[in-house]
C-alpha positions as YAML, in Angstrom:
chain: A
units: angstrom
residues:
- id: 1
  name: UNK
  ca: [225.09, 84.50, 246.28]
- id: 2
  name: UNK
  ca: [223.06, 88.12, 245.65]
- id: 3
  name: UNK
  ca: [224.12, 91.12, 248.48]
- id: 4
  name: UNK
  ca: [221.02, 92.90, 250.10]
- id: 5
  name: UNK
  ca: [222.81, 95.92, 249.89]
- id: 6
  name: UNK
  ca: [223.39, 95.34, 246.00]
- id: 7
  name: UNK
  ca: [218.79, 94.48, 246.12]
- id: 8
  name: UNK
  ca: [218.53, 97.48, 247.65]
- id: 9
  name: UNK
  ca: [219.59, 99.93, 244.79]
- id: 10
  name: UNK
  ca: [217.52, 98.49, 242.52]
- id: 11
  name: UNK
  ca: [213.96, 99.80, 241.74]
- id: 12
  name: UNK
  ca: [210.78, 97.82, 241.94]
- id: 13
  name: UNK
  ca: [210.71, 96.36, 238.32]
- id: 14
  name: UNK
  ca: [214.15, 95.58, 238.74]
- id: 15
  name: UNK
  ca: [213.60, 93.40, 241.83]
- id: 16
  name: UNK
  ca: [210.82, 91.84, 240.06]
- id: 17
  name: UNK
  ca: [212.98, 91.03, 237.23]
- id: 18
  name: UNK
  ca: [215.46, 89.64, 239.69]
- id: 19
  name: UNK
  ca: [213.02, 87.39, 241.39]
- id: 20
  name: UNK
  ca: [212.10, 86.18, 237.89]
- id: 21
  name: UNK
  ca: [215.41, 85.48, 237.10]
- id: 22
  name: UNK
  ca: [216.01, 83.53, 240.62]
- id: 23
  name: UNK
  ca: [213.19, 81.73, 240.13]
- id: 24
  name: UNK
  ca: [214.10, 80.44, 236.79]
- id: 25
  name: UNK
  ca: [217.55, 79.45, 237.81]
- id: 26
  name: UNK
  ca: [216.13, 77.68, 241.00]
- id: 27
  name: UNK
  ca: [213.41, 75.68, 238.61]
- id: 28
  name: UNK
  ca: [216.56, 74.69, 236.14]
- id: 29
  name: UNK
  ca: [218.37, 73.42, 239.38]
- id: 30
  name: UNK
  ca: [215.11, 71.61, 240.98]
- id: 31
  name: UNK
  ca: [214.97, 69.65, 237.11]
- id: 32
  name: UNK
  ca: [219.06, 68.96, 237.28]
- id: 33
  name: UNK
  ca: [218.16, 67.60, 240.79]
- id: 34
  name: UNK
  ca: [215.33, 65.14, 239.82]
- id: 35
  name: UNK
  ca: [217.60, 64.10, 236.94]
- id: 36
  name: UNK
  ca: [220.66, 63.55, 238.99]
- id: 37
  name: UNK
  ca: [222.62, 65.98, 237.16]
- id: 38
  name: UNK
  ca: [223.36, 68.15, 239.98]
- id: 39
  name: UNK
  ca: [226.41, 67.88, 241.33]
- id: 40
  name: UNK
  ca: [226.13, 70.87, 244.21]
- id: 41
  name: UNK
  ca: [222.96, 70.54, 245.78]
- id: 42
  name: UNK
  ca: [223.68, 73.50, 248.33]
- id: 43
  name: UNK
  ca: [223.14, 75.97, 245.50]
- id: 44
  name: UNK
  ca: [219.55, 75.06, 245.80]
- id: 45
  name: UNK
  ca: [219.31, 76.34, 248.97]
- id: 46
  name: UNK
  ca: [221.28, 79.35, 248.00]
- id: 47
  name: UNK
  ca: [219.13, 80.32, 245.09]
- id: 48
  name: UNK
  ca: [215.90, 79.57, 247.53]
- id: 49
  name: UNK
  ca: [217.74, 81.82, 250.09]
- id: 50
  name: UNK
  ca: [218.56, 84.78, 247.30]
- id: 51
  name: UNK
  ca: [214.81, 84.80, 245.93]
- id: 52
  name: UNK
  ca: [213.53, 85.23, 249.75]
- id: 53
  name: UNK
  ca: [216.06, 88.07, 250.04]
- id: 54
  name: UNK
  ca: [214.86, 89.69, 246.80]
- id: 55
  name: UNK
  ca: [210.98, 89.39, 248.07]
- id: 56
  name: UNK
  ca: [211.72, 90.50, 251.21]
- id: 57
  name: UNK
  ca: [213.17, 93.70, 250.14]
- id: 58
  name: UNK
  ca: [210.46, 94.21, 247.21]
- id: 59
  name: UNK
  ca: [208.09, 93.68, 249.49]
- id: 60
  name: UNK
  ca: [209.87, 96.45, 251.97]
- id: 61
  name: UNK
  ca: [209.98, 99.00, 248.55]
- id: 62
  name: UNK
  ca: [206.09, 98.55, 247.74]
- id: 63
  name: UNK
  ca: [205.12, 99.22, 251.18]
- id: 64
  name: UNK
  ca: [207.56, 102.35, 251.46]
- id: 65
  name: UNK
  ca: [205.85, 103.59, 248.29]
- id: 66
  name: UNK
  ca: [202.36, 103.00, 249.42]
- id: 67
  name: UNK
  ca: [203.00, 105.12, 252.37]
- id: 68
  name: UNK
  ca: [204.25, 108.07, 250.21]
...
């Protein structure tokens, strides 16, 4: 699980990389679920929420830099 405070310390490029990495991880988990290899289905929910958290902070940082 990714903490919001850790994400807020990253810059925009770092957050974009984090979102990409989380999306790759989520895709892998979805494929494992489809092939019935995934035992912990709760990890799908956690990664989905981590992606949302990172995207929210990324949008906030972009909006903040646009107003400056």
